[in-house]
GROMACS .gro file of C-alpha atoms in nm:
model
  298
    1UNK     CA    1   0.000   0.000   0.000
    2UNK     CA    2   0.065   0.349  -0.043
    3UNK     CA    3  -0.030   0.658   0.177
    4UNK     CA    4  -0.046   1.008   0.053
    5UNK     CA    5  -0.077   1.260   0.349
    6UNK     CA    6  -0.225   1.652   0.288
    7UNK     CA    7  -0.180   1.948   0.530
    8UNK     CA    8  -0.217   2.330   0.458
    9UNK     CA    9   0.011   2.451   0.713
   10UNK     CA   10   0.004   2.810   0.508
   11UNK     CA   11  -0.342   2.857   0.663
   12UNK     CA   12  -0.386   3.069   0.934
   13UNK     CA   13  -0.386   2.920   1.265
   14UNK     CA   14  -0.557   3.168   1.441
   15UNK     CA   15  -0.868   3.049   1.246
   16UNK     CA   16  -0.864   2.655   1.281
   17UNK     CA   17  -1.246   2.622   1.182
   18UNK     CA   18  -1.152   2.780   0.851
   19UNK     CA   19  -0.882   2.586   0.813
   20UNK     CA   20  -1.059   2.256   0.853
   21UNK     CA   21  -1.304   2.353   0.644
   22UNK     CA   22  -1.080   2.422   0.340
   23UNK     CA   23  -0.878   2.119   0.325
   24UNK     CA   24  -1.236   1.906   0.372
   25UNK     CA   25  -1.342   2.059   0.069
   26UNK     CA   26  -1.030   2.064  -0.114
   27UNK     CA   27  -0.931   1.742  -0.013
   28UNK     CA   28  -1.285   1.575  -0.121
   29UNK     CA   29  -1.251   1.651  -0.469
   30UNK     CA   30  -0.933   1.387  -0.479
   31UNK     CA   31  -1.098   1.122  -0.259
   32UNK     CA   32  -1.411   1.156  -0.464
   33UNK     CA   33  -1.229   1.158  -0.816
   34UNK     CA   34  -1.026   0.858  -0.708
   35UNK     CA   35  -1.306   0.629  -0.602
   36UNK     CA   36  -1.477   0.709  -0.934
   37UNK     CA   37  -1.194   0.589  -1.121
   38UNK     CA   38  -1.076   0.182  -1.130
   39UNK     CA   39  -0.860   0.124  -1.428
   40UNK     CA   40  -0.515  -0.072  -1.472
   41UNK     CA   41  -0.373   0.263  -1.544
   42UNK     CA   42  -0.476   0.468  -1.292
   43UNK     CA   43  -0.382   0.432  -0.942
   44UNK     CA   44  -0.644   0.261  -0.707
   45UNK     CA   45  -0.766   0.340  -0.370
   46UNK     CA   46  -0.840   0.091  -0.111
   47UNK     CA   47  -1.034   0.337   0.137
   48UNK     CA   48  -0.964   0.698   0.195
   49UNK     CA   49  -1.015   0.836   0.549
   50UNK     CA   50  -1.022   1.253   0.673
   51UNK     CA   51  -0.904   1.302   1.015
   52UNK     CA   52  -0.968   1.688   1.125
   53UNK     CA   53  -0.713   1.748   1.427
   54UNK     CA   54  -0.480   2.035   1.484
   55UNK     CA   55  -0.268   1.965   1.233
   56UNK     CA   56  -0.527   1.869   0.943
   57UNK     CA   57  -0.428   1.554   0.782
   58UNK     CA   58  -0.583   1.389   0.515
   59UNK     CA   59  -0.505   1.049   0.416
   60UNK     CA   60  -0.576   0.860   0.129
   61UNK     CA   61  -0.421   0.513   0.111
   62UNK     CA   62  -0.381   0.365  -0.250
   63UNK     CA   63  -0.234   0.053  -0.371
   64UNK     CA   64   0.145   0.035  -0.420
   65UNK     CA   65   0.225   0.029  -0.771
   66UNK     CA   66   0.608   0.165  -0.718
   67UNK     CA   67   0.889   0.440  -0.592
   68UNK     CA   68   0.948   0.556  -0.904
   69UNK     CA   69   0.773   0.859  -1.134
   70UNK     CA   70   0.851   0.924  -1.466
   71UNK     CA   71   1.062   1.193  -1.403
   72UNK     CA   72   1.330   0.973  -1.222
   73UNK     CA   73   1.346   0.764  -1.540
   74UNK     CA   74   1.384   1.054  -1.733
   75UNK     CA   75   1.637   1.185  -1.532
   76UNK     CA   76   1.814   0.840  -1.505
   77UNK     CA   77   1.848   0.858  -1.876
   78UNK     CA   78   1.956   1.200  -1.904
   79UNK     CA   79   2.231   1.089  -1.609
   80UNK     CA   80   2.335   0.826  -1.801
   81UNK     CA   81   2.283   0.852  -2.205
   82UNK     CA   82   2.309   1.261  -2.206
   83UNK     CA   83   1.916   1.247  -2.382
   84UNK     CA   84   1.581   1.112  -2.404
   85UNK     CA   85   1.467   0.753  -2.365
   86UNK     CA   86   1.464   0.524  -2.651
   87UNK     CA   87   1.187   0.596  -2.907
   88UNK     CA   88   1.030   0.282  -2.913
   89UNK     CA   89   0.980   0.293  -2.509
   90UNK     CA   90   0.818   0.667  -2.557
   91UNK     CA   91   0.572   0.510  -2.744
   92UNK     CA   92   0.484   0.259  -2.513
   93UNK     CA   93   0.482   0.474  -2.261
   94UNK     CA   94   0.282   0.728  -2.448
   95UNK     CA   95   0.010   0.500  -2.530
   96UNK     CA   96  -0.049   0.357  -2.158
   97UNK     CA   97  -0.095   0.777  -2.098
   98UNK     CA   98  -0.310   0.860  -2.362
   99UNK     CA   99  -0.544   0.491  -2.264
  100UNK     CA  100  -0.525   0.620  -1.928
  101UNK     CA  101  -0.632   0.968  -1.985
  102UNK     CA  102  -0.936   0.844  -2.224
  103UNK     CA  103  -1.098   0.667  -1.938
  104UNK     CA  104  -1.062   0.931  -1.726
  105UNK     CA  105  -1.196   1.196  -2.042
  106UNK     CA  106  -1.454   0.921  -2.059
  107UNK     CA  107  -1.583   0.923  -1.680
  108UNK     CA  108  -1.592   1.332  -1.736
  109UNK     CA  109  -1.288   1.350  -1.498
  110UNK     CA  110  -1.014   1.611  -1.602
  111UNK     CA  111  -0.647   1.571  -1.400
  112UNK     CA  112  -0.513   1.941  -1.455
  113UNK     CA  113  -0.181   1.832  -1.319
  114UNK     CA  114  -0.018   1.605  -1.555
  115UNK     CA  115   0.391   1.611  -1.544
  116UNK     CA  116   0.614   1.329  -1.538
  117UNK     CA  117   0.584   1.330  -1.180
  118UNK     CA  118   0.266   1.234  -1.149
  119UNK     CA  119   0.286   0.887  -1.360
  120UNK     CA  120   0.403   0.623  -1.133
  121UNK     CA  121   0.655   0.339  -1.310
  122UNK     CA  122   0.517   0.051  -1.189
  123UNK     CA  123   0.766  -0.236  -1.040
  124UNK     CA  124   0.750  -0.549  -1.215
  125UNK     CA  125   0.559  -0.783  -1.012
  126UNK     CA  126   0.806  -1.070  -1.106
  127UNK     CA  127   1.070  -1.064  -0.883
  128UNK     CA  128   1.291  -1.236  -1.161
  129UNK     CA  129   1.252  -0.936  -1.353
  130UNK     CA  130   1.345  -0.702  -1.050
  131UNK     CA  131   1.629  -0.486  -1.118
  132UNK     CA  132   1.767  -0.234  -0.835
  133UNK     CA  133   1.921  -0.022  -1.073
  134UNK     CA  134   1.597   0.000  -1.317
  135UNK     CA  135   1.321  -0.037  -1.088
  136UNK     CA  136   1.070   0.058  -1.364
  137UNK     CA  137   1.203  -0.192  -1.563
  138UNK     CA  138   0.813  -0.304  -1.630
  139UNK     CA  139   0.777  -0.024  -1.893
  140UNK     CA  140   0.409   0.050  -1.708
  141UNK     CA  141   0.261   0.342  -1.536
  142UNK     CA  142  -0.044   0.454  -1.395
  143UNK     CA  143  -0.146   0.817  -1.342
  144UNK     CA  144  -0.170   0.948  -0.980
  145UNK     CA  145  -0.204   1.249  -0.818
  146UNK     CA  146  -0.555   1.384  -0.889
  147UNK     CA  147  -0.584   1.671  -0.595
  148UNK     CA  148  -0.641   1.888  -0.883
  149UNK     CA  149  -0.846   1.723  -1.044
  150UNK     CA  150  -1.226   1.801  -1.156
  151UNK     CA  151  -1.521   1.678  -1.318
  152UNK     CA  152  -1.665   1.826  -1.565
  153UNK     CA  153  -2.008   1.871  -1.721
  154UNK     CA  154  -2.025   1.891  -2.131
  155UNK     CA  155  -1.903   2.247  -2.241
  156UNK     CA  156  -1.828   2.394  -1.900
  157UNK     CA  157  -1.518   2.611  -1.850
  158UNK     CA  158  -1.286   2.614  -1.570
  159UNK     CA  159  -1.109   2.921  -1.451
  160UNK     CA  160  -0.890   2.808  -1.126
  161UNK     CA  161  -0.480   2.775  -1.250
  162UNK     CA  162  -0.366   2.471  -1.154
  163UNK     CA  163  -0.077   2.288  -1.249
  164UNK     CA  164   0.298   2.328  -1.356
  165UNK     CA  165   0.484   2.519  -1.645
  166UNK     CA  166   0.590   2.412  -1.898
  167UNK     CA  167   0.275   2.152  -1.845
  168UNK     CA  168   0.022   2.401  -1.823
  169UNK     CA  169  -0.169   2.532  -2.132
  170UNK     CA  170  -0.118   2.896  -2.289
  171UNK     CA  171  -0.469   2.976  -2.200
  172UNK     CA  172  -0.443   2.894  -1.802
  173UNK     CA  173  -0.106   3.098  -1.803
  174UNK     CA  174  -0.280   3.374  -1.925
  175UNK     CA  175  -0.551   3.321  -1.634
  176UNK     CA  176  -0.846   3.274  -1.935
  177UNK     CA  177  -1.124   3.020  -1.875
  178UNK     CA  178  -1.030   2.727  -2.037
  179UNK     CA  179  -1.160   2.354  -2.127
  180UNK     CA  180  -1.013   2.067  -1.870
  181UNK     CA  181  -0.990   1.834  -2.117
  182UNK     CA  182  -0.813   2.020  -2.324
  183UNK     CA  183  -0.569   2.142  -2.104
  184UNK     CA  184  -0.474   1.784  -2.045
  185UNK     CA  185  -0.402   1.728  -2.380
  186UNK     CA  186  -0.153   2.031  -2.384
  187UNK     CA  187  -0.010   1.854  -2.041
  188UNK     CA  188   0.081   1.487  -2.179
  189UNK     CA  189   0.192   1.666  -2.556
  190UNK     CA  190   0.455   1.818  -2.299
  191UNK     CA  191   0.505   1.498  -2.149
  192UNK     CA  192   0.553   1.330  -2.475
  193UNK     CA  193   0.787   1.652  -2.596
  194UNK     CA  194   1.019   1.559  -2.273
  195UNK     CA  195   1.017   1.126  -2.363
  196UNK     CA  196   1.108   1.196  -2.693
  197UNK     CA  197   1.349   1.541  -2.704
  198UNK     CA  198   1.500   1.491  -2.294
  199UNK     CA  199   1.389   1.666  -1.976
  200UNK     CA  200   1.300   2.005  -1.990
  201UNK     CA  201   1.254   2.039  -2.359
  202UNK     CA  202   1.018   2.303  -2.360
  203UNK     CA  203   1.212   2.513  -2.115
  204UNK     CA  204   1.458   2.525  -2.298
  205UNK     CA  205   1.265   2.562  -2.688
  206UNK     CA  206   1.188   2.859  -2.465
  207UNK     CA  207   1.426   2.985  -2.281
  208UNK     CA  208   1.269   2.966  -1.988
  209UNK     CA  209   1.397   2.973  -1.621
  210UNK     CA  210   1.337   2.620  -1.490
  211UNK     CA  211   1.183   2.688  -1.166
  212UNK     CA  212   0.852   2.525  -1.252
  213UNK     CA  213   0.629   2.800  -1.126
  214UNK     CA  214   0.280   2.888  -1.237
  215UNK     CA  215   0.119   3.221  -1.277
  216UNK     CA  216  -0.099   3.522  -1.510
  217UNK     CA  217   0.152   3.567  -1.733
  218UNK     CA  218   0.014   3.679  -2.094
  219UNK     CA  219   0.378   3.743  -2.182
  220UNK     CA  220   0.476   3.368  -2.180
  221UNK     CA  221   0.149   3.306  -2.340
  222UNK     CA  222   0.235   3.491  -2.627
  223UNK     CA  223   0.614   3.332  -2.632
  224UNK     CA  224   0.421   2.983  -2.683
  225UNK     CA  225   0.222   3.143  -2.956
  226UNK     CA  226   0.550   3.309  -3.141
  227UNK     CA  227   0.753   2.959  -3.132
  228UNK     CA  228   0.470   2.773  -3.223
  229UNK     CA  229   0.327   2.983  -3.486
  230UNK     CA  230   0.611   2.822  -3.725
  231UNK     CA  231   0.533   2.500  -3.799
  232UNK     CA  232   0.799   2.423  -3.970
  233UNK     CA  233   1.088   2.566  -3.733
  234UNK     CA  234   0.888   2.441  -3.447
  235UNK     CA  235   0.931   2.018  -3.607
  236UNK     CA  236   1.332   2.158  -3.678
  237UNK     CA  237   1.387   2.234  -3.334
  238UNK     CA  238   1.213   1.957  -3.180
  239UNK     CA  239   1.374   1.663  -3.398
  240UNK     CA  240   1.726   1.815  -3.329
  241UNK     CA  241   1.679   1.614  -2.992
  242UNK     CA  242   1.543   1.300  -3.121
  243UNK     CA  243   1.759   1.028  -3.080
  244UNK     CA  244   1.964   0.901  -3.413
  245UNK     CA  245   1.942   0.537  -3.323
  246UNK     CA  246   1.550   0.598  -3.295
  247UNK     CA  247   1.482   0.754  -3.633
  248UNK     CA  248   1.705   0.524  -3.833
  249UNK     CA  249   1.470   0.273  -3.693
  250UNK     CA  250   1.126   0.441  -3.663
  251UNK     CA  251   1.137   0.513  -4.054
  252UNK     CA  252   1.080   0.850  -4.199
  253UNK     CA  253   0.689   0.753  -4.206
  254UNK     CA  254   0.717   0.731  -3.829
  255UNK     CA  255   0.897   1.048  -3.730
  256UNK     CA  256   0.662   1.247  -3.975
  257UNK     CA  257   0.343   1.060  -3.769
  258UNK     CA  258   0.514   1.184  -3.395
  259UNK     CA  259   0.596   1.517  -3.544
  260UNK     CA  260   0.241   1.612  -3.706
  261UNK     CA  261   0.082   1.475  -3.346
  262UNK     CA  262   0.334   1.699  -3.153
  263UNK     CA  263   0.239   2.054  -3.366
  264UNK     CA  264  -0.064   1.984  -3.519
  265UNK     CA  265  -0.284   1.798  -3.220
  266UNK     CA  266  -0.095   1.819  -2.883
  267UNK     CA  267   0.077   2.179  -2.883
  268UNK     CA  268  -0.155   2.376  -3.053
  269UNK     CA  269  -0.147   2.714  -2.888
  270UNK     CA  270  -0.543   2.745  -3.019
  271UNK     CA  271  -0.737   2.495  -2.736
  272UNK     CA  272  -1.006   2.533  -2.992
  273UNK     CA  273  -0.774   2.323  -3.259
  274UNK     CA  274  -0.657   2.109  -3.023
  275UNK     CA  275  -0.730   1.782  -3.077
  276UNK     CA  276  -0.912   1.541  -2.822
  277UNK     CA  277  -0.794   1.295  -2.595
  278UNK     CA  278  -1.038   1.048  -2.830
  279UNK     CA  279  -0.855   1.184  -3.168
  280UNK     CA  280  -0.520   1.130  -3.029
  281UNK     CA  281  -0.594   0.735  -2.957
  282UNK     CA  282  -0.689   0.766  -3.353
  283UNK     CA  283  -0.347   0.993  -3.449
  284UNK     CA  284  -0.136   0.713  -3.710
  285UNK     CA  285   0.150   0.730  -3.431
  286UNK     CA  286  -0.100   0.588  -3.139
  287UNK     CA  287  -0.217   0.379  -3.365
  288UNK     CA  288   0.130   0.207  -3.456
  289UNK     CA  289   0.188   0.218  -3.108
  290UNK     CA  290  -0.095   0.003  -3.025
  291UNK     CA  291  -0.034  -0.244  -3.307
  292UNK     CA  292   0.333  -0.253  -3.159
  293UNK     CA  293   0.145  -0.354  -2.783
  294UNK     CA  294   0.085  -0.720  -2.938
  295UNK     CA  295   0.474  -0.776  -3.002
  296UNK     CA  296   0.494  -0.566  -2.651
  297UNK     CA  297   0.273  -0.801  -2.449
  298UNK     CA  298   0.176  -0.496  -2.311
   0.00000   0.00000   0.00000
């Protein structure tokens, strides 16, 4: 099992009622999301409990699916290879995401805080397969995390900012009302940008301090926009960090597939043009992806 434990100790004591009452509503929104979701690629809970004492704990105990995020492989990789993982495991990767994110699209629930730190590498059941050194070596994740998340009814708009930058969408930087869903989509096109191009891709596409913080900022909005905006030197400098060995073997056909996902469905600075969690499962690269799953074993 796996505990994950809440306080708001930047509430101020001198009004414990109202401190109580913020995490019980804050903290419901998780407990409730997470019962409402049961899928291999989402993390389970096996109760969830609220205990209001002095210090304000919530706890939510999940099942243990392992110690490891996706950050820590990508930052194993970048330790040890200087770049991204291999191409083929992005797309395996990449397709457990986008199957986990439909069924949560599908139960109306949208995460809002979807970073490589919130997609747990699962250890390989098989001890035989255990390796101390590559604990993720099971190539699996499930998403966690979903304090932020929300559920949504058809065409309403969300104004709160939540999340990370890069991970964030233009339009919650720029403190607009925006669609959950789509936001998400911007989130794991991020996520994707860092498997295949190396952590911290779009920090440094650009040239952004990488502190990670979220705010209004209309300015960085429009910096998404400008690099964007140029489709064709936006694919240039994203493929500079692709890994050879990947695109000798991927094929031409491939890279084009990943590319025209990347800039024309996932990081589109319009959330209007963005594509849907449902047309992503259909983009050619998801698709090849999930043909690939059979030879996988998933």
């Amino acid at each position: 099992m796996a505990e994950k434990t809440c306080h708001a100790p930047w509430l101020p004591l001198e009004n414990p009622q109202e401190k109580t009452t913020w995490w019980v509503v804050s903290g419901m929104t998780g407990v409730t999301v997470w019962h409402f979701l049961h899928h291999r690629l989402t993390l389970t809970p096996f109760f969830s409990c609220m205990t209001v004492a002095s210090d304000t704990f919530i706890y939510i105990i999940l099942e243990y699916a392992g110690r490891n995020s996706l950050f820590d492989l990508l930052a194993h990789e970048q330790r040890n290879s200087g770049g991204p993982v291999d191409g083929f495991l992005a797309q395996r990767l990449f397709l457990h995401i986008t199957e986990g994110l439909a069924y949560c699209h599908g139960r109306f629930v949208c995460h809002r805080d979807l970073k490589p730190e919130n997609f747990i590498m699962e250890t390989p059941k098989d001890h035989a397969r255990y390796n101390p050194d590559r604990p993720w070596s099971s190539d699996s994740l499930k998403i966690a995390d979903f304090g932020l998340a929300a559920t949504l009814k058809a065409g309403q708009r969300l104004m709160a900012q939540c999340g990370s930058m890069p991970f964030a969408a233009p339009e919650v930087m720029a403190a607009k009302s925006y669609d959950g869903f789509k936001l998400d989509v911007w989130s794991i096109g991020v996520v994707l940008l860092e498997l295949t191009c190396g952590v911290s891709k779009m920090e440094r596409l650009m040239r952004w301090p990488m502190d990670g913080a979220l705010f209004a900022d209309e300015e960085k909005a429009r910096e998404i926009f400008q690099r964007t905006s140029n489709e064709e030197k936006f694919r240039n400098d994203i493929v500079r960090d692709f890994r050879p060995d990947y695109m000798r073997k991927a094929g031409n056909e491939s890279i084009k597939n990943l590319l025209n996902m990347l800039t024309r469905e996932l990081l589109v600075f319009d959330e209007a043009r963005r594509s849907s969690i449902t047309q992503i499962e259909q983009s050619p690269w998801v698709v090849d992806a999930r043909r690939r799953a059979k030879e996988w074993g998933r």
